[in-house]
Tab-separated table of C-alpha atoms in Angstrom:
chain	number	residue	atom	x	y	z
A	355	MET	CA	-0.078	0.102	0.040
A	356	THR	CA	2.070	2.779	-1.270
A	357	ASN	CA	0.833	6.497	-1.681
A	358	GLY	CA	2.239	9.215	-3.568
A	359	VAL	CA	3.400	12.259	-1.456
A	360	GLY	CA	0.645	14.995	-1.632
A	361	ALA	CA	-1.631	12.310	-3.712
A	362	ARG	CA	-4.535	14.169	-2.608
A	363	ALA	CA	-3.060	17.579	-2.150
A	364	GLY	CA	-5.531	20.548	-3.253
A	365	TRP	CA	-9.361	20.631	-3.930
A	366	GLY	CA	-11.504	20.807	-6.598
A	367	PRO	CA	-14.609	18.768	-8.429
A	368	GLY	CA	-15.197	15.619	-6.499
A	369	SER	CA	-13.004	16.369	-3.679
A	370	GLY	CA	-15.443	16.834	-0.893
A	371	LEU	CA	-13.635	19.984	0.477
A	372	PRO	CA	-14.728	23.423	1.010
A	373	SER	CA	-12.488	25.902	-0.745
A	374	PHE	CA	-10.692	26.998	2.480
A	375	VAL	CA	-9.275	23.782	3.024
A	376	ARG	CA	-6.194	21.683	1.284
A	377	GLN	CA	-5.543	17.933	1.986
A	378	LEU	CA	-1.975	16.543	1.705
A	379	LEU	CA	-1.625	12.608	2.650
A	380	ALA	CA	1.759	11.866	4.123
A	381	PRO	CA	3.900	8.926	2.635
A	382	ASN	CA	3.588	6.828	5.887
A	383	PRO	CA	0.670	4.146	4.913
A	384	SER	CA	0.629	1.232	7.849
A	385	PRO	CA	-1.822	-0.809	9.597
A	386	MET	CA	-1.849	1.753	12.064
A	387	THR	CA	-2.106	4.900	9.903
A	388	LEU	CA	-4.502	3.623	6.980
A	389	GLU	CA	-3.311	5.362	3.965
A	390	GLY	CA	-1.058	7.806	5.680
A	391	THR	CA	-1.661	11.068	7.912
A	392	ASN	CA	-3.725	13.451	6.624
A	393	THR	CA	-2.404	17.074	6.834
A	394	TRP	CA	-4.637	19.767	6.581
A	395	ALA	CA	-4.018	23.416	5.488
A	396	VAL	CA	-6.623	25.956	6.366
A	397	ASP	CA	-6.809	29.372	4.690
A	398	GLY	CA	-3.207	28.459	3.332
A	399	VAL	CA	-2.570	29.829	6.989
A	400	LEU	CA	-2.372	26.866	9.433
A	401	ALA	CA	-1.257	23.651	9.124
A	402	ILE	CA	-2.911	20.628	11.087
A	403	ASP	CA	-0.976	17.798	12.007
A	404	PRO	CA	2.464	18.220	9.860
A	405	GLY	CA	2.978	14.064	9.896
A	406	PRO	CA	6.318	12.387	9.483
A	407	ALA	CA	9.553	14.367	9.038
A	408	ASP	CA	9.405	13.769	5.342
A	409	ASP	CA	10.793	16.924	3.422
A	410	GLU	CA	8.903	16.310	0.278
A	411	HIS	CA	5.656	16.181	1.999
A	412	LEU	CA	6.652	19.197	4.215
A	413	ARG	CA	7.382	21.261	1.257
A	414	ALA	CA	4.116	20.580	-0.448
A	415	ILE	CA	2.307	22.336	2.363
A	416	GLY	CA	3.542	25.333	1.378
A	417	ALA	CA	3.842	28.678	2.692
A	418	ILE	CA	2.059	28.996	5.794
A	419	ARG	CA	1.983	30.942	9.145
A	420	TYR	CA	1.139	28.746	11.904
A	421	THR	CA	0.882	25.117	12.518
A	422	THR	CA	-0.517	22.896	15.114
A	423	ILE	CA	-1.669	19.240	16.016
A	424	THR	CA	-4.834	17.503	17.206
A	425	HIS	CA	-2.850	15.328	19.614
A	426	SER	CA	0.817	14.382	20.201
A	427	HIS	CA	1.285	11.129	18.582
A	428	ILE	CA	4.634	10.864	16.452
A	429	ASP	CA	2.720	10.192	13.118
A	430	HIS	CA	1.082	13.786	13.726
A	431	VAL	CA	4.049	15.575	14.977
A	432	GLU	CA	7.517	14.542	13.951
A	433	GLY	CA	7.326	16.604	11.220
A	434	LEU	CA	6.644	19.867	13.188
A	435	PRO	CA	10.049	21.241	13.808
A	436	ARG	CA	11.074	20.657	10.528
A	437	LEU	CA	8.167	22.392	8.986
A	438	VAL	CA	8.630	25.490	11.150
A	439	GLU	CA	12.343	25.466	9.957
A	440	LEU	CA	11.316	25.355	6.160
A	441	THR	CA	8.484	27.818	6.261
A	442	GLY	CA	9.091	29.851	9.379
A	443	ALA	CA	5.638	29.212	10.734
A	444	ILE	CA	4.762	29.459	14.276
A	445	ALA	CA	3.850	26.413	16.370
A	446	ILE	CA	0.925	27.279	18.241
A	447	ALA	CA	-1.023	25.241	20.908
A	448	PRO	CA	-4.153	23.828	19.750
A	449	THR	CA	-6.350	26.152	22.038
A	450	GLN	CA	-5.043	29.228	20.063
A	451	VAL	CA	-6.607	28.072	16.828
A	452	ALA	CA	-9.874	30.003	17.292
A	453	GLU	CA	-7.880	33.244	17.702
A	454	MET	CA	-6.182	32.462	14.560
A	455	ILE	CA	-8.882	30.872	12.130
A	456	GLU	CA	-12.080	32.728	11.203
A	457	GLY	CA	-15.221	30.686	12.495
A	458	ALA	CA	-13.008	28.118	14.337
A	459	ALA	CA	-13.704	26.643	17.478
A	460	VAL	CA	-11.769	24.087	19.691
A	461	ILE	CA	-13.514	20.941	20.931
A	462	PRO	CA	-11.546	19.051	23.775
A	463	SER	CA	-11.695	15.632	22.615
A	464	PRO	CA	-10.097	13.108	25.081
A	465	GLY	CA	-10.329	9.647	24.707
A	466	HIS	CA	-8.108	8.570	22.170
A	467	THR	CA	-5.379	10.405	24.126
A	468	SER	CA	-6.044	12.913	26.982
A	469	ASP	CA	-4.636	15.819	24.883
A	470	SER	CA	-6.899	14.951	21.826
A	471	VAL	CA	-8.786	17.825	20.235
A	472	SER	CA	-10.877	18.524	17.450
A	473	PHE	CA	-11.421	21.849	15.555
A	474	LEU	CA	-14.827	22.697	14.019
A	475	VAL	CA	-14.582	25.729	11.188
A	476	ASP	CA	-17.702	27.376	10.097
A	477	ARG	CA	-17.904	29.408	7.109
A	478	GLY	CA	-21.460	30.710	6.501
A	479	GLY	CA	-22.854	26.803	6.867
A	480	ASP	CA	-19.804	25.281	5.220
A	481	ARG	CA	-18.901	23.452	8.306
A	482	VAL	CA	-15.970	20.741	8.655
A	483	VAL	CA	-14.533	19.193	11.534
A	484	PHE	CA	-10.979	18.235	11.912
A	485	THR	CA	-10.813	14.949	14.126
A	486	GLY	CA	-7.333	13.770	14.393
A	487	ASP	CA	-7.587	10.049	15.417
A	488	THR	CA	-10.837	10.441	17.500
A	489	ILE	CA	-12.875	9.836	14.441
A	490	LEU	CA	-11.195	8.102	11.674
A	491	GLY	CA	-12.062	7.993	8.258
A	492	ARG	CA	-12.476	4.250	8.309
A	493	GLY	CA	-12.664	1.724	11.180
A	494	SER	CA	-12.370	2.780	15.061
A	495	SER	CA	-9.701	4.416	16.943
A	496	VAL	CA	-7.436	2.849	19.570
A	497	VAL	CA	-8.047	3.869	23.090
A	498	MET	CA	-4.367	4.204	23.890
A	499	TRP	CA	-3.887	2.925	27.403
A	500	PRO	CA	-2.940	4.147	29.748
A	501	ASP	CA	-3.114	7.783	28.538
A	502	GLY	CA	-6.280	6.935	26.915
A	503	ASP	CA	-9.584	6.775	28.623
A	504	VAL	CA	-12.659	4.811	27.676
A	505	GLY	CA	-15.204	6.885	29.638
A	506	ALA	CA	-13.624	10.101	28.193
A	507	TYR	CA	-13.815	8.783	24.715
A	508	LEU	CA	-17.849	7.789	25.045
A	509	GLU	CA	-18.314	11.169	26.532
A	510	THR	CA	-16.383	13.086	23.467
A	511	LEU	CA	-18.572	10.880	20.975
A	512	LYS	CA	-21.313	12.249	22.518
A	513	VAL	CA	-20.364	15.811	22.060
A	514	LEU	CA	-19.396	15.303	18.389
A	515	GLY	CA	-22.483	13.316	17.635
A	516	GLU	CA	-24.080	16.636	18.013
A	517	LEU	CA	-22.745	17.900	14.851
A	518	GLU	CA	-25.146	16.930	12.316
A	519	GLY	CA	-24.280	17.289	8.643
A	520	VAL	CA	-20.730	18.272	9.622
A	521	THR	CA	-18.012	17.135	7.238
A	522	VAL	CA	-15.249	15.081	9.192
A	523	LEU	CA	-11.760	15.513	8.061
A	524	PRO	CA	-9.968	12.589	9.956
A	525	GLY	CA	-6.393	12.239	10.830
A	526	HIS	CA	-6.321	9.240	8.868
A	527	GLY	CA	-8.601	7.748	6.254
A	528	PRO	CA	-11.077	9.272	3.497
A	529	ILE	CA	-13.338	12.299	4.371
A	530	LEU	CA	-16.774	11.480	6.116
A	531	PRO	CA	-19.836	13.483	5.148
A	532	ASP	CA	-21.579	13.353	8.705
A	533	CYS	CA	-19.866	13.758	11.872
A	534	ALA	CA	-23.250	12.981	13.705
A	535	ALA	CA	-23.553	9.464	12.116
A	536	ALA	CA	-20.033	8.499	12.451
A	537	ALA	CA	-19.730	9.607	16.051
A	538	ASN	CA	-23.131	7.809	17.085
A	539	TRP	CA	-22.000	4.575	15.188
A	540	LEU	CA	-18.626	4.582	17.075
A	541	LEU	CA	-20.382	4.972	20.394
A	542	GLN	CA	-22.688	2.138	19.671
A	543	HIS	CA	-19.707	0.224	18.740
A	544	ARG	CA	-17.928	0.884	21.616
A	545	LEU	CA	-20.825	0.145	23.805
A	546	GLU	CA	-20.995	-3.378	22.153
A	547	ARG	CA	-17.270	-3.880	22.652
A	548	LEU	CA	-17.527	-3.241	26.119
A	549	GLU	CA	-20.414	-5.918	26.495
A	550	GLN	CA	-18.156	-8.514	24.629
A	551	VAL	CA	-15.600	-7.728	27.029
A	552	ARG	CA	-17.804	-8.444	30.009
A	553	ASP	CA	-18.635	-11.774	28.248
A	554	ALA	CA	-15.343	-12.553	27.867
A	555	LEU	CA	-14.593	-12.096	31.646
A	556	ARG	CA	-17.530	-14.056	32.353
A	557	GLN	CA	-16.243	-17.023	30.126
A	558	GLY	CA	-13.219	-16.787	32.655
A	559	ALA	CA	-10.660	-14.353	30.638
A	560	GLU	CA	-8.345	-13.201	33.283
A	561	THR	CA	-5.735	-10.921	31.296
A	562	PRO	CA	-5.893	-8.688	28.567
A	563	GLU	CA	-4.221	-10.875	26.341
A	564	ASP	CA	-7.113	-13.637	27.122
A	565	VAL	CA	-9.728	-10.885	26.282
A	566	VAL	CA	-7.888	-10.165	22.976
A	567	ARG	CA	-8.043	-13.730	21.955
A	568	ILE	CA	-11.865	-13.926	22.415
A	569	VAL	CA	-12.969	-10.447	21.441
A	570	TYR	CA	-10.314	-9.528	19.047
A	571	ALA	CA	-9.980	-12.812	17.282
A	572	ASP	CA	-10.151	-11.683	13.600
A	573	VAL	CA	-7.935	-8.748	14.360
A	574	ASP	CA	-5.223	-7.788	11.570
A	575	PRO	CA	-1.769	-8.949	13.296
A	576	GLY	CA	-0.604	-5.500	12.593
A	577	VAL	CA	-2.688	-3.993	14.916
A	578	ARG	CA	-2.877	-6.794	17.607
A	579	THR	CA	-0.751	-4.804	20.124
A	580	ALA	CA	-3.166	-1.681	19.623
A	581	ALA	CA	-6.033	-4.053	20.308
A	582	GLU	CA	-4.452	-5.007	23.612
A	583	TRP	CA	-3.914	-1.348	24.541
A	584	THR	CA	-7.834	-0.840	23.962
A	585	VAL	CA	-8.663	-3.821	26.016
A	586	ARG	CA	-6.601	-2.541	28.854
A	587	SER	CA	-8.581	0.592	28.780
A	588	GLN	CA	-11.694	-1.141	28.697
A	589	LEU	CA	-10.562	-3.133	31.482
A	590	ALA	CA	-9.841	-0.069	33.357
A	591	TYR	CA	-13.162	1.468	32.658
A	592	LEU	CA	-15.089	-1.851	33.706
A	593	ARG	CA	-13.783	-1.661	37.250
A	594	ASP	CA	-15.129	1.634	37.522
A	595	ASN	CA	-18.427	0.831	35.829
A	596	PRO	CA	-19.085	-2.794	36.467
């Protein structure tokens, strides 16, 4: 699974993007990153999630004033220092995005990680939300034990579930047309997984590895460790919410 640098850079007919957003796909595909990390440029001013330290990808972002991240995982932030060096951009905290971008709001989105945020941008009814790894373009995100928190993630999905008809611009995977639909599907999926974990415990599972073998039996070997992180987070949640 190989992708050209910036293969989806730009916008135009059929892209599903409003004119103030530009998408660049980083060349770091993997079972964990799907096609690669999505870097988003807003107004030609702000780059969200620079991605890996790949010069060709970073140069394709172009001249910007600011850069920020949705959360601090390496596949989103590794290239940030080099992007600053190449462009002279200022690295800003996620909380500052609303000050720099017209119509933007910052939505704390803990769960995948404790520091995850989403950015909602509304331009005269053209609404998009940058979700990082909180909502992926395909599949479900890892709850990264011990930093991730299942209870916080469930609450985040309820908040994002209010954004009906808002286009999701995720950290990985394709664009989604409706944040509410995606968040509500993920919420139901997470609740079903928790019930499956309860069943596994009733069947005699004693360790996270036991639960993975029962609940995630068909998981891709490339994400088996990630499944175990999620299970550990699920078990921590169930200890407090039996």
